[in-house]
Short mmCIF file of C-alpha atoms in Angstrom, two decimals:
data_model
loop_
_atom_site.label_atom_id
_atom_site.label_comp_id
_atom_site.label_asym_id
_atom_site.label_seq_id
_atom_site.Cartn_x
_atom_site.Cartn_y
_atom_site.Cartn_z
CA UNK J 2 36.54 10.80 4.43
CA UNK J 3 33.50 10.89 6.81
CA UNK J 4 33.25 14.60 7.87
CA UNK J 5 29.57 14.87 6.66
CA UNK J 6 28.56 11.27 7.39
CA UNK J 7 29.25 12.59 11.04
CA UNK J 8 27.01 15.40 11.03
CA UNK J 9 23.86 13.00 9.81
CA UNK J 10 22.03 12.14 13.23
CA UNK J 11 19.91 8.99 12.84
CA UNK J 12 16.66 9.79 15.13
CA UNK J 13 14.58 6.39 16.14
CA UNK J 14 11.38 7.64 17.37
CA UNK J 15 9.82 5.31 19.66
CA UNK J 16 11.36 1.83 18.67
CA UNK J 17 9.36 -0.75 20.54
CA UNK J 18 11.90 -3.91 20.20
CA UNK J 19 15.32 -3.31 21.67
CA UNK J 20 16.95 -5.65 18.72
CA UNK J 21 15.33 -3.12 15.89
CA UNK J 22 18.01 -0.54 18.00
CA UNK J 23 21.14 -2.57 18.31
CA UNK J 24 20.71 -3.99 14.32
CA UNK J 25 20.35 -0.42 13.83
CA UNK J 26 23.14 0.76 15.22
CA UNK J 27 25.30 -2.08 13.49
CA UNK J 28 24.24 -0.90 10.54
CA UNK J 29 25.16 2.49 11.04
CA UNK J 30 28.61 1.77 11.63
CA UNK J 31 28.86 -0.37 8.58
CA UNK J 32 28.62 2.46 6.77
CA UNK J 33 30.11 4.98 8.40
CA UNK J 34 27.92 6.79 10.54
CA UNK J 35 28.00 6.99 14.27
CA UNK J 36 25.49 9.10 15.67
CA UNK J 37 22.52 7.46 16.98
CA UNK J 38 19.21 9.51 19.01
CA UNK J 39 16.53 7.53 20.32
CA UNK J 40 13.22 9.29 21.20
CA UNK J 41 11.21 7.82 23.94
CA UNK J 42 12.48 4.26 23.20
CA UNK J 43 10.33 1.73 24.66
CA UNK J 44 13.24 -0.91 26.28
CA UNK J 45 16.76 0.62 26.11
CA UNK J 46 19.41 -0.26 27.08
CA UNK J 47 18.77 -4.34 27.04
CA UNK J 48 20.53 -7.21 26.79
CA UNK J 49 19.03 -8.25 22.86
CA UNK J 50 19.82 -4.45 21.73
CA UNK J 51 23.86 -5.09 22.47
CA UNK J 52 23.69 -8.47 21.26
CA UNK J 53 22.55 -7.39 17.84
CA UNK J 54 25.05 -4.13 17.69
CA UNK J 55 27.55 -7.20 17.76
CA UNK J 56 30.66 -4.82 17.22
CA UNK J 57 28.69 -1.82 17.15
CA UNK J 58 28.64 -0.96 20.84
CA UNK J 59 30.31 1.62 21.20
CA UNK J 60 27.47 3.15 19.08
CA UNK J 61 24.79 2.15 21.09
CA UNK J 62 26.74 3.56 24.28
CA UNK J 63 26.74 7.05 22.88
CA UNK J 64 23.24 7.22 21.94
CA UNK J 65 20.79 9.98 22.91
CA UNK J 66 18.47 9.74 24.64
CA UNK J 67 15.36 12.13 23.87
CA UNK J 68 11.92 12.67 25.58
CA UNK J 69 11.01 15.13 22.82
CA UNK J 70 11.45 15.02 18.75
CA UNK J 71 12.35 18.32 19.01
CA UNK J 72 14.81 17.77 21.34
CA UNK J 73 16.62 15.59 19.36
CA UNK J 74 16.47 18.02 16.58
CA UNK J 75 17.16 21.25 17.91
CA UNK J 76 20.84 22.12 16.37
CA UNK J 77 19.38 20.56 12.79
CA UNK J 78 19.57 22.76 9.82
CA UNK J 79 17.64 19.91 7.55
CA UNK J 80 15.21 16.90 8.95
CA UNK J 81 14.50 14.26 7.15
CA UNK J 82 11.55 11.69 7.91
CA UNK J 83 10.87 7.98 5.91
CA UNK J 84 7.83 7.25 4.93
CA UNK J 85 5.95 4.16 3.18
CA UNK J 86 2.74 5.85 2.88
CA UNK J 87 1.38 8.51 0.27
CA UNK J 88 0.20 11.51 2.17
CA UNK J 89 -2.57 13.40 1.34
CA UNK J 90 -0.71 17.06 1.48
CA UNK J 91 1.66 17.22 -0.89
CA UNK J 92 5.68 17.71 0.30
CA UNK J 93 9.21 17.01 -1.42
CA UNK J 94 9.74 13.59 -1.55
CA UNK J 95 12.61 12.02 -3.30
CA UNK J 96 13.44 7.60 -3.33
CA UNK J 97 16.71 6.95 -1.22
CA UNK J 98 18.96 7.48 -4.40
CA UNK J 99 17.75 10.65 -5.32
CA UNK J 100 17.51 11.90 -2.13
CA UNK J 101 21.31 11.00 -0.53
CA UNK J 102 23.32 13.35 -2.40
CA UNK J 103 21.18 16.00 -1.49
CA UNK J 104 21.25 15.06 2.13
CA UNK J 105 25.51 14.72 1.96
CA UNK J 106 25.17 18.81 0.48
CA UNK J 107 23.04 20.17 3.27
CA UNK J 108 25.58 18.00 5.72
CA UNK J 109 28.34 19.79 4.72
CA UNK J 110 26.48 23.47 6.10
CA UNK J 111 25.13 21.81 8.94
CA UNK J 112 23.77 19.29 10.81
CA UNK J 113 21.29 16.70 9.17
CA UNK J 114 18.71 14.35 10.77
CA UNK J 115 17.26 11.31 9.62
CA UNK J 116 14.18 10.30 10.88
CA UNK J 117 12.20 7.13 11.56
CA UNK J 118 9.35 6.35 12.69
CA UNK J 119 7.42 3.31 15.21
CA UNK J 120 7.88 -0.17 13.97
CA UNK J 121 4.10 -0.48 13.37
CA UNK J 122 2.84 2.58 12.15
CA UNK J 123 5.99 5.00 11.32
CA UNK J 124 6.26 8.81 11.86
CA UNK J 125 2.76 10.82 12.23
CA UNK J 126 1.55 13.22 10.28
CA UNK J 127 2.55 16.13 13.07
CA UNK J 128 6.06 14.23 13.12
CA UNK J 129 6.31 14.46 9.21
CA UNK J 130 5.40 17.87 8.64
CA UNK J 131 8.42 19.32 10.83
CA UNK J 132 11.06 17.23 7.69
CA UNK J 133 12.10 19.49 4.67
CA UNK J 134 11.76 16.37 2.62
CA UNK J 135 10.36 12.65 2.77
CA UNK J 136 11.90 9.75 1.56
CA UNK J 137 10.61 6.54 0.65
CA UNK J 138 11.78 3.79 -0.30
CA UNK J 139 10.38 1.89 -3.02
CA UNK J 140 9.17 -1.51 -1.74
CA UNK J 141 6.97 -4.06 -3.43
CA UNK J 142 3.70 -2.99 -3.60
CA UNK J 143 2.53 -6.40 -2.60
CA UNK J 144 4.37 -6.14 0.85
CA UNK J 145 6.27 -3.32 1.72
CA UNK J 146 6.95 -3.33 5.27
CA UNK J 147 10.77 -3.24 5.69
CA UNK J 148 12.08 -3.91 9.25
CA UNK J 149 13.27 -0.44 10.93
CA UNK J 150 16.48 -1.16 10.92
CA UNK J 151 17.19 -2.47 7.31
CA UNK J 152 15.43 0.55 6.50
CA UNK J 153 18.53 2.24 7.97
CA UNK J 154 20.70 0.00 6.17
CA UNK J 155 19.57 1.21 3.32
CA UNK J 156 19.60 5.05 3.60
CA UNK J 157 22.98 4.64 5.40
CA UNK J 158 24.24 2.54 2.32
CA UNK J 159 23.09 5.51 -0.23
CA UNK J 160 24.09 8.05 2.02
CA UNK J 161 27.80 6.16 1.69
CA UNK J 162 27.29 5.41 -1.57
CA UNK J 163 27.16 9.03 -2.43
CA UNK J 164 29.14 10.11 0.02
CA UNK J 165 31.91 8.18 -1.78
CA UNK J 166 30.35 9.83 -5.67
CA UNK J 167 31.01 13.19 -4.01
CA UNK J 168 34.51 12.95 -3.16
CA UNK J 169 35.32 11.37 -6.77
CA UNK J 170 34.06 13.73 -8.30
CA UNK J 171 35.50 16.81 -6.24
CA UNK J 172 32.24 18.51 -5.89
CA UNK J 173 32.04 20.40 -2.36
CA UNK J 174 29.24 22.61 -0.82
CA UNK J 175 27.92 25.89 -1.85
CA UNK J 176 29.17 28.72 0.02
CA UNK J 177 26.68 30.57 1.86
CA UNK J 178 27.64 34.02 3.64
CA UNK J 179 25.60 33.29 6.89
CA UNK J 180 25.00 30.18 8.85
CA UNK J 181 21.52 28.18 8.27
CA UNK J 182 19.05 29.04 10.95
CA UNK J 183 18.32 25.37 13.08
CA UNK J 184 15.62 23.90 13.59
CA UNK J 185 14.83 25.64 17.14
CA UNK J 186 15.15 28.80 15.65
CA UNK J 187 13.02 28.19 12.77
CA UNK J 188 10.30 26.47 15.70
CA UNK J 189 10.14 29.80 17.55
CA UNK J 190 9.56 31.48 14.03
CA UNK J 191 6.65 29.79 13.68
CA UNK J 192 5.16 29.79 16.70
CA UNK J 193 5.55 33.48 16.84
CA UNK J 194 3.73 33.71 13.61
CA UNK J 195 1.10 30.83 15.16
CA UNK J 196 0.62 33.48 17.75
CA UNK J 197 0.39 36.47 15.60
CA UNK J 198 -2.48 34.90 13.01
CA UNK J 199 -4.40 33.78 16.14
CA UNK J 200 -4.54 37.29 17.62
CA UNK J 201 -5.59 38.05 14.25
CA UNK J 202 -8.47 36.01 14.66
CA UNK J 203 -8.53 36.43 10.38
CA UNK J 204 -8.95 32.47 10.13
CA UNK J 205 -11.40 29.96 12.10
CA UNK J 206 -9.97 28.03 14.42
CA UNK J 207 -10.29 24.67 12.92
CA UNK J 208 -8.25 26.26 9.70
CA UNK J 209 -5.17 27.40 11.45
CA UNK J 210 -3.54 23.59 11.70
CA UNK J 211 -3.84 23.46 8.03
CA UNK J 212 -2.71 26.72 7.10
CA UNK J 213 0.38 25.93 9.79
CA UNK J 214 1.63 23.31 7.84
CA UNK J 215 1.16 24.87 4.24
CA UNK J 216 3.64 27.64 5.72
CA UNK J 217 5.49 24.72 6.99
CA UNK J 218 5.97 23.35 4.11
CA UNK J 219 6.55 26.89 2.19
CA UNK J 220 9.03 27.69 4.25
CA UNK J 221 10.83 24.62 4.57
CA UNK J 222 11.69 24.73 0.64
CA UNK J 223 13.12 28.23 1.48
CA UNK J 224 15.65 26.84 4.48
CA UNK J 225 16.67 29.99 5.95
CA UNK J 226 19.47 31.20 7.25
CA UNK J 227 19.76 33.11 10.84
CA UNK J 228 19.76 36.40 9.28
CA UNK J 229 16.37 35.75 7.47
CA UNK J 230 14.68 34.48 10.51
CA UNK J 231 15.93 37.23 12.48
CA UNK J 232 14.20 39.60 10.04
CA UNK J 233 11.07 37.65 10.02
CA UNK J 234 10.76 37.73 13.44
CA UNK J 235 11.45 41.19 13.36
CA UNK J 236 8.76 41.74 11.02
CA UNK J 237 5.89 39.91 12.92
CA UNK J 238 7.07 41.51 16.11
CA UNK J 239 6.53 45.25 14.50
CA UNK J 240 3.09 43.76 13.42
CA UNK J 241 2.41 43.07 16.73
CA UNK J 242 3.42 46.19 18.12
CA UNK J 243 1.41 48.05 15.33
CA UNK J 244 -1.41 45.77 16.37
CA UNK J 245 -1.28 46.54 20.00
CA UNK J 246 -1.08 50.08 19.53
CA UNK J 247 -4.51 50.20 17.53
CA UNK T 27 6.68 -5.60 -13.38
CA UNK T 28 8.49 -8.67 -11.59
CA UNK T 29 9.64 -11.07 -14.13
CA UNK T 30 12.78 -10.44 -14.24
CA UNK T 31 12.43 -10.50 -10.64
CA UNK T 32 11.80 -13.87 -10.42
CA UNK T 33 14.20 -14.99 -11.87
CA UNK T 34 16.40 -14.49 -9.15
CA UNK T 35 17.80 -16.73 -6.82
CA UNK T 36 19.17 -15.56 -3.19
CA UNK T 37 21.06 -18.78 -2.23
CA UNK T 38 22.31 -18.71 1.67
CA UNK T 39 25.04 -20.62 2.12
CA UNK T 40 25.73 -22.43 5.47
CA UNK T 41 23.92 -19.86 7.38
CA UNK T 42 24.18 -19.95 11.34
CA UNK T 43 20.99 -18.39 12.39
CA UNK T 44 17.79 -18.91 11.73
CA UNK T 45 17.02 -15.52 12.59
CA UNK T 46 18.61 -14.53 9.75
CA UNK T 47 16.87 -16.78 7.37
CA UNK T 48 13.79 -15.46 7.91
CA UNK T 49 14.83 -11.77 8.10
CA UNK T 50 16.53 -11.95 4.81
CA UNK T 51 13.08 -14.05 3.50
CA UNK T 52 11.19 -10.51 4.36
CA UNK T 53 13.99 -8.35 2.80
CA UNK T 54 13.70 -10.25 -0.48
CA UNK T 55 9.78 -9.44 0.05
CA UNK T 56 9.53 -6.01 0.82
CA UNK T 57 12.00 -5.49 -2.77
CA UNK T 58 9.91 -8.43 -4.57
CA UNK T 59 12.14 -11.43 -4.84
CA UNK T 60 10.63 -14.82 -3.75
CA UNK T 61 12.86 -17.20 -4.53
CA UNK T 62 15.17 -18.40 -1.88
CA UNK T 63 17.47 -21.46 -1.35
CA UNK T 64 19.19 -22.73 1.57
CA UNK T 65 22.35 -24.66 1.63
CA UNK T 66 22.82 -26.64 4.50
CA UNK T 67 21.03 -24.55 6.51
CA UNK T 68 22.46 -25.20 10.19
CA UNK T 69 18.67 -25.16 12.01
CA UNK T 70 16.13 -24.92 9.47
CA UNK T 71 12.90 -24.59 9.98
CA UNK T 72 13.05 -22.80 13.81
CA UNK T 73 10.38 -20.40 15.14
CA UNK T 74 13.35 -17.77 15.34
CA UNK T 75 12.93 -17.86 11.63
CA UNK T 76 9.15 -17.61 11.24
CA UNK T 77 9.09 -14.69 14.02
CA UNK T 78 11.87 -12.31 11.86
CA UNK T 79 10.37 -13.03 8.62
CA UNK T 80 7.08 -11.20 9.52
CA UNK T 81 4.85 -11.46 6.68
CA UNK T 82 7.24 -13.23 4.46
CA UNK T 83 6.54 -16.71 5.84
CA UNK T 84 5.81 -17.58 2.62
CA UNK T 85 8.81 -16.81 0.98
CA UNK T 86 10.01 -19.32 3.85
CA UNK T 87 7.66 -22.39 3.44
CA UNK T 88 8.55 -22.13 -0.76
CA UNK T 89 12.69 -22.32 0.24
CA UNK T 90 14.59 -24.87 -1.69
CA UNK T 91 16.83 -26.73 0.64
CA UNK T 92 19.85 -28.00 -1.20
CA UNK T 93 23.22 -30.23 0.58
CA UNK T 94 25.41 -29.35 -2.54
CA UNK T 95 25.95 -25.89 -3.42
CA UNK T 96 26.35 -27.11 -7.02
CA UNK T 97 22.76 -28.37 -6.90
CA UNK T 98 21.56 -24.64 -5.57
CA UNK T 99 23.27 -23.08 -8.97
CA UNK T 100 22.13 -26.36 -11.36
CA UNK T 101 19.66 -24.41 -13.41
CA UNK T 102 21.65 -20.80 -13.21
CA UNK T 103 23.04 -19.09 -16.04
CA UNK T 104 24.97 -16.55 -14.19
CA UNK T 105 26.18 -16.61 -10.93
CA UNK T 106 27.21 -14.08 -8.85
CA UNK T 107 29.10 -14.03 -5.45
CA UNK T 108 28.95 -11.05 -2.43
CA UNK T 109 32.37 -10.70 -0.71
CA UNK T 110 33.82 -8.67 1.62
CA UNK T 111 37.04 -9.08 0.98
CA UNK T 112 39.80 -8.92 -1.91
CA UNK T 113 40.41 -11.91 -2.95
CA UNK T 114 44.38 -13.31 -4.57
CA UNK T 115 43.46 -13.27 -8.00
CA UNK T 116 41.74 -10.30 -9.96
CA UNK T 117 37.74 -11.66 -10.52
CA UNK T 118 35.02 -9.60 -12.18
CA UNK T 119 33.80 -7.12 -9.30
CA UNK T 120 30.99 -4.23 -8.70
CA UNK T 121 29.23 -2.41 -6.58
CA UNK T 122 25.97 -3.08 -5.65
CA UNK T 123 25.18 -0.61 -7.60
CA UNK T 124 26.81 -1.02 -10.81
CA UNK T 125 26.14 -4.70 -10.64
CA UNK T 126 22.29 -4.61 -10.62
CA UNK T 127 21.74 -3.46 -13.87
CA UNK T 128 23.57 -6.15 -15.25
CA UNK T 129 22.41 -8.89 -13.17
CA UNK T 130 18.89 -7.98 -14.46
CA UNK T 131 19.84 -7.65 -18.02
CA UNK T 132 21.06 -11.53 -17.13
CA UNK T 133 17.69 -12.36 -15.73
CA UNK T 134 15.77 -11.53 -18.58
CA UNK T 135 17.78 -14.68 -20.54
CA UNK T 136 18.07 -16.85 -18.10
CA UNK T 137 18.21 -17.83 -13.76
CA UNK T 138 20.64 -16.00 -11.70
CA UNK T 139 21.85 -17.37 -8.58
CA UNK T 140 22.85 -14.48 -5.92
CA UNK T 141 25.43 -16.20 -3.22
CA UNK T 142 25.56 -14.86 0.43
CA UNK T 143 28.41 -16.70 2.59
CA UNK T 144 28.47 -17.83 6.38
CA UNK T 145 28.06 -14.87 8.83
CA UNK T 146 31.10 -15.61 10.29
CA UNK T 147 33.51 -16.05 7.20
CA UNK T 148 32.16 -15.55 3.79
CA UNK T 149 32.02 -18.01 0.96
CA UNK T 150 34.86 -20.03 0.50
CA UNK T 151 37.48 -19.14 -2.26
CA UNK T 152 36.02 -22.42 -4.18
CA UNK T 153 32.69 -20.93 -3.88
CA UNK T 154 33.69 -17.88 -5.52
CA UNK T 155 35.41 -19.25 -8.13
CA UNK T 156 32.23 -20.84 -9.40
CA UNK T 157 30.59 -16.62 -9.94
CA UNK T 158 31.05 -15.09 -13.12
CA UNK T 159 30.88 -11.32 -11.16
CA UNK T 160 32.12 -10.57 -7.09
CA UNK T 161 29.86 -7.84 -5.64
CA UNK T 162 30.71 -6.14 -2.81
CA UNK T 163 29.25 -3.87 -0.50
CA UNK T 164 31.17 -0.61 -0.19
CA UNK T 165 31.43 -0.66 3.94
CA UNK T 166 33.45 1.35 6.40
CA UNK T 167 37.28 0.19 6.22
CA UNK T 168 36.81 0.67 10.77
CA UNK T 169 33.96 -1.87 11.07
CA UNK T 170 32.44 -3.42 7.46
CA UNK T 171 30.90 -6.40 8.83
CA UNK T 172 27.13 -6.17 7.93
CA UNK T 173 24.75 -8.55 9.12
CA UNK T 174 23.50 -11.51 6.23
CA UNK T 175 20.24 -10.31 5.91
CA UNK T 176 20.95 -6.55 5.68
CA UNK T 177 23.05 -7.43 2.71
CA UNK T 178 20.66 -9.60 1.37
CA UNK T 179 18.49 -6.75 2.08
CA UNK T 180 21.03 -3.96 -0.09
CA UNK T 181 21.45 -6.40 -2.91
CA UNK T 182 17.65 -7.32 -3.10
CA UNK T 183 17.07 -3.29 -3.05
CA UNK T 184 19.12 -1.98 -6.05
CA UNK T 185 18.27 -5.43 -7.89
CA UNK T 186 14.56 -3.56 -7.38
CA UNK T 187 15.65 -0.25 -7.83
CA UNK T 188 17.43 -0.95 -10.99
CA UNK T 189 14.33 -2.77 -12.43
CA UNK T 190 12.20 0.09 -11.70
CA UNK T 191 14.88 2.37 -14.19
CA UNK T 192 15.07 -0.51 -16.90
CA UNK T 193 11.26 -0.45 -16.80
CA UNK T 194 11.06 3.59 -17.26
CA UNK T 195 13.66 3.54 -19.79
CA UNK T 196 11.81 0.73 -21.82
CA UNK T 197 15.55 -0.94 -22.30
CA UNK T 198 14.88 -4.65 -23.48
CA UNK T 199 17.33 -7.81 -23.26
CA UNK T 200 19.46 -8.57 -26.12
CA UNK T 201 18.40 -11.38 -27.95
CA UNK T 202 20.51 -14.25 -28.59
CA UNK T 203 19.88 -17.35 -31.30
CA UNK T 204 20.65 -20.05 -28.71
CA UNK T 205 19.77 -20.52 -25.31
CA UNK T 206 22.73 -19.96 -22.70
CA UNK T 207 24.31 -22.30 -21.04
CA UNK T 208 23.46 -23.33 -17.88
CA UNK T 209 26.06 -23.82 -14.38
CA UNK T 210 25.77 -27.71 -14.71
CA UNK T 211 26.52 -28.07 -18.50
CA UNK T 212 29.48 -25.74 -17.75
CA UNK T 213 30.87 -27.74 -14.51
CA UNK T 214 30.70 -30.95 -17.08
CA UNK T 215 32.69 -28.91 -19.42
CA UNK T 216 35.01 -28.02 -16.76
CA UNK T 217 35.23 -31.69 -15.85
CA UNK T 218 36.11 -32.90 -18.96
CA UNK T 219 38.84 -30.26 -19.76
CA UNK T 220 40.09 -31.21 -16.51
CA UNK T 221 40.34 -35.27 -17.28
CA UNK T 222 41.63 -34.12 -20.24
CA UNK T 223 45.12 -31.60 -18.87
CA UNK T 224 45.29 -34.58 -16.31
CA UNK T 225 45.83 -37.45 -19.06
CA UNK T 226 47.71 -34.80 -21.21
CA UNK T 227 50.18 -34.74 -17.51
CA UNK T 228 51.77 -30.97 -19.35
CA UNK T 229 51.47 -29.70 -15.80
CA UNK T 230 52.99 -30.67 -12.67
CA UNK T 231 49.81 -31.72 -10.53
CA UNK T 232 50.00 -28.93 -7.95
CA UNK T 233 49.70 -26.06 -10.71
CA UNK T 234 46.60 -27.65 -11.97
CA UNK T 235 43.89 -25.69 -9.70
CA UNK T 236 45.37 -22.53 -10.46
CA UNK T 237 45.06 -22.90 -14.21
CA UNK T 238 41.38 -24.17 -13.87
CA UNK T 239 41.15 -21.16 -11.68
CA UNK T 240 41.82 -18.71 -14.54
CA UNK T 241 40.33 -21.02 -16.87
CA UNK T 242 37.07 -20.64 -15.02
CA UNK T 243 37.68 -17.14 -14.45
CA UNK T 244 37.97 -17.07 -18.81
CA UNK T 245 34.81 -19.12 -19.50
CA UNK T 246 32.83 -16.60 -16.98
CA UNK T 247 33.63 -13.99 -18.96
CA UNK T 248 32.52 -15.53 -22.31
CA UNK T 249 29.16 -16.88 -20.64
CA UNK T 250 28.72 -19.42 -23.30
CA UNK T 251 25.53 -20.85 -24.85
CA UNK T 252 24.52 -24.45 -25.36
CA UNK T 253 26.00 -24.69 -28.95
CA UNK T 254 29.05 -23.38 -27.57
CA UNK T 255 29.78 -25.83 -24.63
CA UNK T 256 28.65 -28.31 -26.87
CA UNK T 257 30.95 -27.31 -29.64
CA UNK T 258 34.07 -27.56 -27.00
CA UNK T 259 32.89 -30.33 -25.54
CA UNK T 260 32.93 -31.84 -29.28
CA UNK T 261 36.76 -30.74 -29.53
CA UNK T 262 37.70 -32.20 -26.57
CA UNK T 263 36.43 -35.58 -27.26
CA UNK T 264 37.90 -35.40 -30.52
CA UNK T 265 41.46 -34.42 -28.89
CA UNK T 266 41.24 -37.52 -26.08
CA UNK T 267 40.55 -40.16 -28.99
CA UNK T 268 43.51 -38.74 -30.72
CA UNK T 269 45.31 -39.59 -27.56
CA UNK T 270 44.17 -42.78 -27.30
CA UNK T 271 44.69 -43.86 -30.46
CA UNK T 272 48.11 -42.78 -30.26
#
C-alpha cells in the first residue's frame, strides 16, 4: 500500500529539542512513513529523542544526517516547506488537505520532501524559496504555534489520509516520457543562469536576489524534466559562448 | 468564528503523563478549542505539564477535573469516543474526517464531549458504550499507536478544518422545537428501563448487559430530546405501576 508514502522524505531542519525528533519520528510511523533527514540537528542522538520514538526506533536509527538543506534534497523532484507565516512574495500555497493529494501524485514520479523548519522561528525565507509549494496549516489565529512534531502528525495523517482516497479510487500517476530533473540538477540550472545574468551585468547588484527567486518561483511551477534542463543549460551555455566571442 | 468551537469538550480519561496533558492543552489551542476536562488525572497539576503546553497554560489552569467519567459527559448531548481498535459489537464509526462535520453540526445544538482513553489501553468497552459515534484514526496496521496528544491534536484539527468549510459554505444547524437531551437525563432513562427488565426478570441475569448494550447502542442513534426521554420515561412508570398493582 505504501510505495509513495516511502518516497516522501521528512527533512527537520535544525530541531533544537531532541524530544521534538523522537515524537516526530513516532509519528511518522503511525502513519506510514519511514524516512526521516535531520539537518544540522542541535542534540541527536539522545536519550529523550528514543524515549519519545517509543516504538519508533528503528526510525530514528535510520535517519540522515545532513550538514546542508541541499544535501538532504539532492535526489528530490518536488520540496515542500510549512509555513505559519504570510510571506510577502507571493508562491503556491495550498492548507494540508488540499495540498496531500498533490504531494502523493508527484511521489509516485519521484522523490518528495517535506520540509520543516526551527522550533522557534521555522524555515527562512532562502530555505522557502527552494519548495515548489508551501503549506500551512490553518491554526487559530489567536495562537498558532503548533509543536514541530504534531505539525508532522498532521501532514503525515493527510498525506495517509489521501494516500488511502487514491487507492479507492484507482487513480494512478500521469505518465511522463522522461524522468523529472532533481533538485541538484535544477540547482546547477540556476546557478548557471545566476552566473550568466551577472556577466551580463544588465541588472544592479542589489536586484539580482530578487529577480533569482521570481525565476525560482517561475520555474518551479514548470517542474522540469532532465531533458528540459539539459536544453536550458544548453541554451545559456551557447549564450555564453556567443558572449565570449564578442 | 469559534462558537461552535466551544462547545467542545476534549475529556482525557485516566491519562498517565502529565506531559501529555499539557501538550494536548496547546493542540486544542493552536486549532481553537479551550475546553478541557480531566478524569482522574494520575499527576495533575506537574511542571511537566505547564512546560509542554507552551502558551496554552491557560487552557490548563481553566481544566475541569472530574472523578466520575459520567460527571465529565453530565451536560453533553453527544458523545463521541476515539478507538483504536474494533470493538465485538458493530457501533457507529468514522474517520476523523468524516466525523468532524457532524460533530460540529452537533455543536451548534448542544455540548459535545470528545473521549481520549489511557495511553496505554484505550477507553474501556463501558466507556465506549456510553458514545453515540467511535472515531478512529486511520494508522499504519505495522505500528498505529499514536501518542494522546497527537490525536487530540488530529481530532482538534479537522474539528477546525471542518468549521472553516461549514463557515465558507454558510451551512446552518437544523433547527429542532425542543431542546435535546442531555447524557444525564439519558443515563436516568437507562436506569429506569433497567429496574424495570430487572423486576420484569424476562431475561436470565447474565444476558442483561448485552441487551442494554444494543439498547444504548439504539437510543444513540435516535439522540432524543427532552420531550422524548420524558415521554418514555412517562411509559415506563406507567408500565411498573401496572406491575405493581398486579
Amino acid at each position: 500500500m505504501h510505495s509513495s508514502l516511502d518516497r516522501i522524505k521528512i527533512v527537520l531542519v535544525e530541531p533544537s529539542h531532541p524530544g521534538n525528533i523522537g515524537a516526530a519520528a513516532r509519528a511518522m510511523k503511525t502513519m506510514g512513513l519511514a524516512r526521516l533527514v535531520l539537518v544540522r540537528p542541535k542534540r541527536f542522538p539522545d536519550p529523550q529523542a528514543e524515549w519519545r520514538a517509543a516504538g519508533a526506533k528503528d526510525v530514528l536509527s535510520r535517519a540522515q544526517i545532513a550538514d546542508e538543506l541541499s544535501e538532504a534534497l539532492a535526489d528530490a523532484t518536488f520540496v515542500v516547506g510549512t509555513t505559519a507565516r504570510a510571506r510577502r512574495m507571493t508562491w503556491r500555497q495550498a492548507s494540508p488537505k488540499l495540498a496531500a493529494p498533490e504531494v502523493l501524485a508527484k511521489a509516485e514520479r519521484g522523490e518528495v520532501a517535506l520540509l520543516f523548519g526551527r522550533e522557534a522561528d521555522g524555515l527562512a525565507n532562502n530555505e522557502l524559496d527552494l519548495c515548489h509549494l508551501h503549506v500551512c496549516i490553518p491554526a487559530s489565529p489567536v495562537y498558532g504555534s503548533l509543536n514541530l512534531a504534531m505539525a508532522v502528525q498532521v501532514l503525515c495523517y493527510e498525506l495517509r489520509s489521501a494516500c488511502i482516497d487514491r487507492q479507492m479510487s484507482g487513480e494512478q500517476a500521469q505518465a511522463w516520457d522522461r524522468p523529472q530533473a532533481k533538485f541538484e540538477q535544477v540547482e546547477h540550472l540556476f546557478a548557471h543562469l545566476e552566473s550568466l545574468m551577472e556577466s551580463l551585468e544588465f541588472l544592479p547588484n542589489e536586484q539580482h536576489a530578487v529577480v533569482m527567486r521570481r525565476i525560482r518561483r517561475m520555474v518551479g511551477r514548470i517542474e522540469p524534466d532532465v531533458t528540459e534542463v539539459s536544453m536550458l543549460r544548453g541554451i545559456l551555455s551557447a549564450i555564453e559562448k556567443q558572449i565570449h566571442r564578442a
